[in-house]
JSON list of C-alpha atoms in Angstrom, two decimals:
[
{"chain": "A", "resi": 1, "resn": "UNK", "atom": "CA", "xyz": [89.31, -134.86, -130.14]},
{"chain": "A", "resi": 2, "resn": "UNK", "atom": "CA", "xyz": [90.03, -133.70, -133.75]},
{"chain": "A", "resi": 3, "resn": "UNK", "atom": "CA", "xyz": [87.83, -131.08, -134.98]},
{"chain": "A", "resi": 4, "resn": "UNK", "atom": "CA", "xyz": [86.04, -131.50, -138.12]},
{"chain": "A", "resi": 5, "resn": "UNK", "atom": "CA", "xyz": [88.13, -131.02, -141.40]},
{"chain": "A", "resi": 6, "resn": "UNK", "atom": "CA", "xyz": [86.22, -130.04, -144.87]},
{"chain": "A", "resi": 7, "resn": "UNK", "atom": "CA", "xyz": [87.94, -129.84, -148.06]},
{"chain": "A", "resi": 8, "resn": "UNK", "atom": "CA", "xyz": [86.04, -128.14, -151.00]},
{"chain": "A", "resi": 9, "resn": "UNK", "atom": "CA", "xyz": [88.26, -129.39, -154.07]},
{"chain": "A", "resi": 10, "resn": "UNK", "atom": "CA", "xyz": [86.50, -127.33, -156.68]},
{"chain": "A", "resi": 11, "resn": "UNK", "atom": "CA", "xyz": [87.45, -128.48, -160.02]},
{"chain": "A", "resi": 12, "resn": "UNK", "atom": "CA", "xyz": [86.81, -131.94, -159.06]},
{"chain": "A", "resi": 13, "resn": "UNK", "atom": "CA", "xyz": [83.09, -130.79, -157.68]},
{"chain": "A", "resi": 14, "resn": "UNK", "atom": "CA", "xyz": [84.04, -133.43, -154.32]},
{"chain": "A", "resi": 15, "resn": "UNK", "atom": "CA", "xyz": [83.25, -132.36, -150.88]},
{"chain": "A", "resi": 16, "resn": "UNK", "atom": "CA", "xyz": [85.58, -134.25, -148.13]},
{"chain": "A", "resi": 17, "resn": "UNK", "atom": "CA", "xyz": [84.69, -134.31, -144.67]},
{"chain": "A", "resi": 18, "resn": "UNK", "atom": "CA", "xyz": [87.64, -135.12, -141.94]},
{"chain": "A", "resi": 19, "resn": "UNK", "atom": "CA", "xyz": [85.91, -135.75, -138.72]},
{"chain": "A", "resi": 20, "resn": "UNK", "atom": "CA", "xyz": [86.85, -137.65, -135.27]},
{"chain": "A", "resi": 21, "resn": "UNK", "atom": "CA", "xyz": [84.50, -140.47, -136.21]},
{"chain": "A", "resi": 22, "resn": "UNK", "atom": "CA", "xyz": [84.61, -140.86, -139.86]},
{"chain": "A", "resi": 23, "resn": "UNK", "atom": "CA", "xyz": [86.46, -139.75, -143.54]},
{"chain": "A", "resi": 24, "resn": "UNK", "atom": "CA", "xyz": [83.23, -138.85, -146.00]},
{"chain": "A", "resi": 25, "resn": "UNK", "atom": "CA", "xyz": [83.88, -138.04, -149.88]},
{"chain": "A", "resi": 26, "resn": "UNK", "atom": "CA", "xyz": [80.54, -136.60, -151.39]},
{"chain": "A", "resi": 27, "resn": "UNK", "atom": "CA", "xyz": [79.73, -135.63, -154.90]},
{"chain": "A", "resi": 28, "resn": "UNK", "atom": "CA", "xyz": [78.66, -131.72, -155.26]},
{"chain": "A", "resi": 29, "resn": "UNK", "atom": "CA", "xyz": [76.00, -131.39, -157.54]},
{"chain": "A", "resi": 30, "resn": "UNK", "atom": "CA", "xyz": [76.07, -127.82, -158.16]},
{"chain": "A", "resi": 31, "resn": "UNK", "atom": "CA", "xyz": [79.00, -124.65, -157.52]},
{"chain": "A", "resi": 32, "resn": "UNK", "atom": "CA", "xyz": [77.99, -120.61, -157.53]},
{"chain": "A", "resi": 33, "resn": "UNK", "atom": "CA", "xyz": [80.09, -118.11, -157.87]},
{"chain": "A", "resi": 34, "resn": "UNK", "atom": "CA", "xyz": [79.86, -115.12, -155.84]},
{"chain": "A", "resi": 35, "resn": "UNK", "atom": "CA", "xyz": [82.08, -112.17, -154.63]},
{"chain": "A", "resi": 36, "resn": "UNK", "atom": "CA", "xyz": [84.92, -114.18, -153.27]},
{"chain": "A", "resi": 37, "resn": "UNK", "atom": "CA", "xyz": [83.09, -116.55, -152.39]},
{"chain": "A", "resi": 38, "resn": "UNK", "atom": "CA", "xyz": [81.46, -119.79, -153.23]},
{"chain": "A", "resi": 39, "resn": "UNK", "atom": "CA", "xyz": [77.62, -122.19, -153.40]},
{"chain": "A", "resi": 40, "resn": "UNK", "atom": "CA", "xyz": [77.95, -125.44, -152.74]},
{"chain": "A", "resi": 41, "resn": "UNK", "atom": "CA", "xyz": [75.01, -127.80, -153.05]},
{"chain": "A", "resi": 42, "resn": "UNK", "atom": "CA", "xyz": [74.74, -131.70, -152.70]},
{"chain": "A", "resi": 43, "resn": "UNK", "atom": "CA", "xyz": [72.45, -134.37, -151.63]},
{"chain": "A", "resi": 44, "resn": "UNK", "atom": "CA", "xyz": [73.14, -135.80, -148.18]},
{"chain": "A", "resi": 45, "resn": "UNK", "atom": "CA", "xyz": [74.87, -138.79, -147.34]},
{"chain": "A", "resi": 46, "resn": "UNK", "atom": "CA", "xyz": [73.54, -141.16, -144.68]},
{"chain": "A", "resi": 47, "resn": "UNK", "atom": "CA", "xyz": [75.77, -141.59, -141.55]},
{"chain": "A", "resi": 48, "resn": "UNK", "atom": "CA", "xyz": [75.46, -141.93, -138.13]},
{"chain": "A", "resi": 49, "resn": "UNK", "atom": "CA", "xyz": [72.45, -139.33, -137.60]},
{"chain": "A", "resi": 50, "resn": "UNK", "atom": "CA", "xyz": [71.19, -136.73, -139.12]},
{"chain": "A", "resi": 51, "resn": "UNK", "atom": "CA", "xyz": [69.49, -138.85, -141.45]},
{"chain": "A", "resi": 52, "resn": "UNK", "atom": "CA", "xyz": [66.04, -136.83, -142.14]},
{"chain": "A", "resi": 53, "resn": "UNK", "atom": "CA", "xyz": [68.02, -134.16, -143.98]},
{"chain": "A", "resi": 54, "resn": "UNK", "atom": "CA", "xyz": [67.81, -134.68, -148.07]},
{"chain": "A", "resi": 55, "resn": "UNK", "atom": "CA", "xyz": [69.96, -132.48, -149.59]},
{"chain": "A", "resi": 56, "resn": "UNK", "atom": "CA", "xyz": [72.35, -129.41, -147.90]},
{"chain": "A", "resi": 57, "resn": "UNK", "atom": "CA", "xyz": [73.84, -126.10, -149.42]},
{"chain": "A", "resi": 58, "resn": "UNK", "atom": "CA", "xyz": [76.61, -124.45, -148.08]},
{"chain": "A", "resi": 59, "resn": "UNK", "atom": "CA", "xyz": [78.13, -120.88, -148.50]},
{"chain": "A", "resi": 60, "resn": "UNK", "atom": "CA", "xyz": [82.08, -121.06, -148.21]},
{"chain": "A", "resi": 61, "resn": "UNK", "atom": "CA", "xyz": [83.47, -117.90, -147.73]},
{"chain": "A", "resi": 62, "resn": "UNK", "atom": "CA", "xyz": [86.72, -118.45, -147.41]},
{"chain": "A", "resi": 63, "resn": "UNK", "atom": "CA", "xyz": [87.48, -113.77, -146.94]},
{"chain": "A", "resi": 64, "resn": "UNK", "atom": "CA", "xyz": [85.17, -114.46, -143.48]},
{"chain": "A", "resi": 65, "resn": "UNK", "atom": "CA", "xyz": [86.11, -116.66, -140.67]},
{"chain": "A", "resi": 66, "resn": "UNK", "atom": "CA", "xyz": [82.15, -118.76, -141.25]},
{"chain": "A", "resi": 67, "resn": "UNK", "atom": "CA", "xyz": [80.27, -121.18, -143.23]},
{"chain": "A", "resi": 68, "resn": "UNK", "atom": "CA", "xyz": [76.79, -120.91, -143.52]},
{"chain": "A", "resi": 69, "resn": "UNK", "atom": "CA", "xyz": [74.81, -124.58, -144.53]},
{"chain": "A", "resi": 70, "resn": "UNK", "atom": "CA", "xyz": [70.93, -124.81, -145.04]},
{"chain": "A", "resi": 71, "resn": "UNK", "atom": "CA", "xyz": [69.54, -127.97, -145.28]},
{"chain": "A", "resi": 72, "resn": "UNK", "atom": "CA", "xyz": [66.01, -129.70, -147.02]},
{"chain": "A", "resi": 73, "resn": "UNK", "atom": "CA", "xyz": [64.95, -131.99, -144.29]},
{"chain": "A", "resi": 74, "resn": "UNK", "atom": "CA", "xyz": [62.09, -134.62, -144.06]},
{"chain": "A", "resi": 75, "resn": "UNK", "atom": "CA", "xyz": [58.98, -133.12, -142.79]},
{"chain": "A", "resi": 76, "resn": "UNK", "atom": "CA", "xyz": [59.44, -135.13, -139.38]},
{"chain": "A", "resi": 77, "resn": "UNK", "atom": "CA", "xyz": [63.08, -134.43, -139.17]},
{"chain": "A", "resi": 78, "resn": "UNK", "atom": "CA", "xyz": [64.38, -132.57, -135.95]},
{"chain": "A", "resi": 79, "resn": "UNK", "atom": "CA", "xyz": [66.33, -130.41, -138.01]},
{"chain": "A", "resi": 80, "resn": "UNK", "atom": "CA", "xyz": [63.18, -129.72, -139.71]},
{"chain": "A", "resi": 81, "resn": "UNK", "atom": "CA", "xyz": [63.29, -125.88, -137.60]},
{"chain": "A", "resi": 82, "resn": "UNK", "atom": "CA", "xyz": [66.96, -124.78, -138.56]},
{"chain": "A", "resi": 83, "resn": "UNK", "atom": "CA", "xyz": [66.78, -122.21, -141.14]},
{"chain": "A", "resi": 84, "resn": "UNK", "atom": "CA", "xyz": [70.66, -121.79, -141.45]},
{"chain": "A", "resi": 85, "resn": "UNK", "atom": "CA", "xyz": [73.67, -123.22, -139.45]},
{"chain": "A", "resi": 86, "resn": "UNK", "atom": "CA", "xyz": [76.40, -121.13, -138.78]},
{"chain": "A", "resi": 87, "resn": "UNK", "atom": "CA", "xyz": [80.32, -122.84, -138.69]},
{"chain": "A", "resi": 88, "resn": "UNK", "atom": "CA", "xyz": [82.85, -120.71, -137.55]},
{"chain": "A", "resi": 89, "resn": "UNK", "atom": "CA", "xyz": [86.11, -121.78, -138.48]},
{"chain": "A", "resi": 90, "resn": "UNK", "atom": "CA", "xyz": [89.37, -121.37, -140.21]},
{"chain": "A", "resi": 91, "resn": "UNK", "atom": "CA", "xyz": [90.37, -121.04, -144.23]},
{"chain": "A", "resi": 92, "resn": "UNK", "atom": "CA", "xyz": [93.42, -122.05, -146.27]},
{"chain": "A", "resi": 93, "resn": "UNK", "atom": "CA", "xyz": [93.32, -122.43, -150.04]},
{"chain": "A", "resi": 94, "resn": "UNK", "atom": "CA", "xyz": [95.70, -124.07, -152.53]},
{"chain": "A", "resi": 95, "resn": "UNK", "atom": "CA", "xyz": [95.38, -125.48, -155.89]},
{"chain": "A", "resi": 96, "resn": "UNK", "atom": "CA", "xyz": [91.58, -124.84, -156.55]},
{"chain": "A", "resi": 97, "resn": "UNK", "atom": "CA", "xyz": [90.57, -126.44, -153.49]},
{"chain": "A", "resi": 98, "resn": "UNK", "atom": "CA", "xyz": [89.69, -124.65, -150.01]},
{"chain": "A", "resi": 99, "resn": "UNK", "atom": "CA", "xyz": [89.94, -126.34, -146.66]},
{"chain": "A", "resi": 100, "resn": "UNK", "atom": "CA", "xyz": [87.70, -124.97, -143.73]},
{"chain": "A", "resi": 101, "resn": "UNK", "atom": "CA", "xyz": [88.79, -126.29, -140.17]},
{"chain": "A", "resi": 102, "resn": "UNK", "atom": "CA", "xyz": [85.45, -126.27, -138.09]},
{"chain": "A", "resi": 103, "resn": "UNK", "atom": "CA", "xyz": [86.52, -124.51, -134.43]},
{"chain": "A", "resi": 104, "resn": "UNK", "atom": "CA", "xyz": [83.47, -125.93, -132.67]},
{"chain": "A", "resi": 105, "resn": "UNK", "atom": "CA", "xyz": [81.35, -122.40, -132.25]},
{"chain": "A", "resi": 106, "resn": "UNK", "atom": "CA", "xyz": [77.94, -122.57, -134.04]},
{"chain": "A", "resi": 107, "resn": "UNK", "atom": "CA", "xyz": [74.85, -120.08, -134.25]},
{"chain": "A", "resi": 108, "resn": "UNK", "atom": "CA", "xyz": [71.79, -122.19, -135.45]},
{"chain": "A", "resi": 109, "resn": "UNK", "atom": "CA", "xyz": [69.10, -119.41, -137.16]},
{"chain": "A", "resi": 110, "resn": "UNK", "atom": "CA", "xyz": [65.84, -121.10, -136.71]},
{"chain": "A", "resi": 111, "resn": "UNK", "atom": "CA", "xyz": [62.88, -119.99, -139.51]},
{"chain": "A", "resi": 112, "resn": "UNK", "atom": "CA", "xyz": [61.45, -118.18, -136.46]},
{"chain": "A", "resi": 113, "resn": "UNK", "atom": "CA", "xyz": [64.53, -115.82, -136.88]},
{"chain": "A", "resi": 114, "resn": "UNK", "atom": "CA", "xyz": [65.67, -116.56, -133.73]},
{"chain": "A", "resi": 115, "resn": "UNK", "atom": "CA", "xyz": [69.24, -118.02, -133.11]},
{"chain": "A", "resi": 116, "resn": "UNK", "atom": "CA", "xyz": [70.76, -119.43, -130.46]},
{"chain": "A", "resi": 117, "resn": "UNK", "atom": "CA", "xyz": [74.46, -119.89, -129.45]},
{"chain": "A", "resi": 118, "resn": "UNK", "atom": "CA", "xyz": [75.68, -123.37, -129.42]},
{"chain": "A", "resi": 119, "resn": "UNK", "atom": "CA", "xyz": [78.94, -125.17, -128.73]},
{"chain": "A", "resi": 120, "resn": "UNK", "atom": "CA", "xyz": [80.36, -122.39, -126.97]},
{"chain": "A", "resi": 121, "resn": "UNK", "atom": "CA", "xyz": [82.04, -124.49, -124.43]},
{"chain": "A", "resi": 122, "resn": "UNK", "atom": "CA", "xyz": [83.52, -126.75, -127.53]},
{"chain": "A", "resi": 123, "resn": "UNK", "atom": "CA", "xyz": [85.50, -124.10, -128.91]},
{"chain": "A", "resi": 124, "resn": "UNK", "atom": "CA", "xyz": [86.55, -123.14, -124.79]},
{"chain": "A", "resi": 125, "resn": "UNK", "atom": "CA", "xyz": [87.70, -127.06, -124.29]},
{"chain": "A", "resi": 126, "resn": "UNK", "atom": "CA", "xyz": [89.34, -127.26, -127.65]},
{"chain": "A", "resi": 127, "resn": "UNK", "atom": "CA", "xyz": [91.48, -123.33, -126.88]},
{"chain": "A", "resi": 128, "resn": "UNK", "atom": "CA", "xyz": [92.07, -125.13, -123.58]},
{"chain": "A", "resi": 129, "resn": "UNK", "atom": "CA", "xyz": [93.49, -128.17, -124.92]},
{"chain": "A", "resi": 130, "resn": "UNK", "atom": "CA", "xyz": [95.76, -126.18, -127.54]},
{"chain": "A", "resi": 131, "resn": "UNK", "atom": "CA", "xyz": [94.18, -127.40, -130.40]},
{"chain": "A", "resi": 132, "resn": "UNK", "atom": "CA", "xyz": [92.77, -123.90, -131.41]},
{"chain": "A", "resi": 133, "resn": "UNK", "atom": "CA", "xyz": [95.39, -120.64, -131.99]},
{"chain": "A", "resi": 134, "resn": "UNK", "atom": "CA", "xyz": [95.33, -117.72, -128.96]},
{"chain": "A", "resi": 135, "resn": "UNK", "atom": "CA", "xyz": [94.61, -115.98, -132.44]},
{"chain": "A", "resi": 136, "resn": "UNK", "atom": "CA", "xyz": [91.90, -118.35, -134.11]},
{"chain": "A", "resi": 137, "resn": "UNK", "atom": "CA", "xyz": [90.14, -118.94, -130.92]},
{"chain": "A", "resi": 138, "resn": "UNK", "atom": "CA", "xyz": [90.00, -114.39, -130.21]},
{"chain": "A", "resi": 139, "resn": "UNK", "atom": "CA", "xyz": [89.55, -113.66, -134.20]},
{"chain": "A", "resi": 140, "resn": "UNK", "atom": "CA", "xyz": [86.60, -116.14, -133.83]},
{"chain": "A", "resi": 141, "resn": "UNK", "atom": "CA", "xyz": [85.11, -114.63, -130.60]},
{"chain": "A", "resi": 142, "resn": "UNK", "atom": "CA", "xyz": [84.97, -111.29, -131.70]},
{"chain": "A", "resi": 143, "resn": "UNK", "atom": "CA", "xyz": [83.54, -112.23, -135.20]},
{"chain": "A", "resi": 144, "resn": "UNK", "atom": "CA", "xyz": [80.63, -113.67, -133.07]},
{"chain": "A", "resi": 145, "resn": "UNK", "atom": "CA", "xyz": [80.00, -110.68, -131.26]},
{"chain": "A", "resi": 146, "resn": "UNK", "atom": "CA", "xyz": [80.00, -108.57, -134.75]},
{"chain": "A", "resi": 147, "resn": "UNK", "atom": "CA", "xyz": [77.17, -110.97, -135.75]},
{"chain": "A", "resi": 148, "resn": "UNK", "atom": "CA", "xyz": [75.26, -111.20, -133.04]},
{"chain": "A", "resi": 149, "resn": "UNK", "atom": "CA", "xyz": [75.84, -107.56, -131.95]},
{"chain": "A", "resi": 150, "resn": "UNK", "atom": "CA", "xyz": [74.44, -107.03, -135.54]},
{"chain": "A", "resi": 151, "resn": "UNK", "atom": "CA", "xyz": [71.94, -109.44, -135.34]},
{"chain": "A", "resi": 152, "resn": "UNK", "atom": "CA", "xyz": [69.91, -108.07, -132.30]},
{"chain": "A", "resi": 153, "resn": "UNK", "atom": "CA", "xyz": [69.91, -104.53, -134.23]},
{"chain": "A", "resi": 154, "resn": "UNK", "atom": "CA", "xyz": [69.20, -105.44, -137.66]},
{"chain": "A", "resi": 155, "resn": "UNK", "atom": "CA", "xyz": [67.87, -108.12, -137.60]},
{"chain": "A", "resi": 156, "resn": "UNK", "atom": "CA", "xyz": [69.66, -111.94, -138.62]},
{"chain": "A", "resi": 157, "resn": "UNK", "atom": "CA", "xyz": [68.64, -111.62, -142.88]},
{"chain": "A", "resi": 158, "resn": "UNK", "atom": "CA", "xyz": [69.41, -107.76, -142.66]},
{"chain": "A", "resi": 159, "resn": "UNK", "atom": "CA", "xyz": [73.01, -108.41, -141.46]},
{"chain": "A", "resi": 160, "resn": "UNK", "atom": "CA", "xyz": [73.56, -111.51, -143.47]},
{"chain": "A", "resi": 161, "resn": "UNK", "atom": "CA", "xyz": [72.30, -109.67, -146.55]},
{"chain": "A", "resi": 162, "resn": "UNK", "atom": "CA", "xyz": [74.93, -106.69, -145.63]},
{"chain": "A", "resi": 163, "resn": "UNK", "atom": "CA", "xyz": [78.01, -108.79, -144.65]},
{"chain": "A", "resi": 164, "resn": "UNK", "atom": "CA", "xyz": [77.65, -111.03, -147.75]},
{"chain": "A", "resi": 165, "resn": "UNK", "atom": "CA", "xyz": [75.03, -110.68, -150.56]},
{"chain": "A", "resi": 166, "resn": "UNK", "atom": "CA", "xyz": [71.32, -110.66, -151.01]},
{"chain": "A", "resi": 167, "resn": "UNK", "atom": "CA", "xyz": [72.05, -112.61, -154.03]},
{"chain": "A", "resi": 168, "resn": "UNK", "atom": "CA", "xyz": [74.15, -114.99, -152.29]},
{"chain": "A", "resi": 169, "resn": "UNK", "atom": "CA", "xyz": [71.60, -115.43, -149.17]},
{"chain": "A", "resi": 170, "resn": "UNK", "atom": "CA", "xyz": [68.30, -115.96, -151.34]},
{"chain": "A", "resi": 171, "resn": "UNK", "atom": "CA", "xyz": [70.14, -118.69, -153.32]},
{"chain": "A", "resi": 172, "resn": "UNK", "atom": "CA", "xyz": [71.12, -120.19, -149.96]},
{"chain": "A", "resi": 173, "resn": "UNK", "atom": "CA", "xyz": [67.07, -120.11, -148.64]},
{"chain": "A", "resi": 174, "resn": "UNK", "atom": "CA", "xyz": [65.97, -121.30, -152.30]},
{"chain": "A", "resi": 175, "resn": "UNK", "atom": "CA", "xyz": [66.49, -125.23, -151.22]}
]
């Protein structure tokens, strides 16, 4: 299994997703610049699942190991209780494009501000298969532990606002 790979072409306002099952390119409607990272807003495209999503916003943060996503969904969507989806991964940048390789670990923040750690088993499996370098594996574990500890001490939104900015989190949530 190959992990998901996102490439954000900022000048062309395009996002490309390469996964084990597909390659998809979609237009970006809006790009916001924050302190050394970007907000991306785009319409959802119909795939084989999650078709109750209308549009998404992402915070693409090359200095961190995370990408934050929020969704505008239909009322009866199975994802209607999701507030923020945090993907853990690895970034690289060149020629005004940003690549994010999803390293499988996710934290799902629900609308009630509780959170769920998801796909830890996939992170470990990909590490054992040698698809994730040891340094990346331990960096993801360390950063996810840092966030989880702060979520429990300060609350989810306060932690995100302290580690990013009030402005970017408010933008993300205003969907």
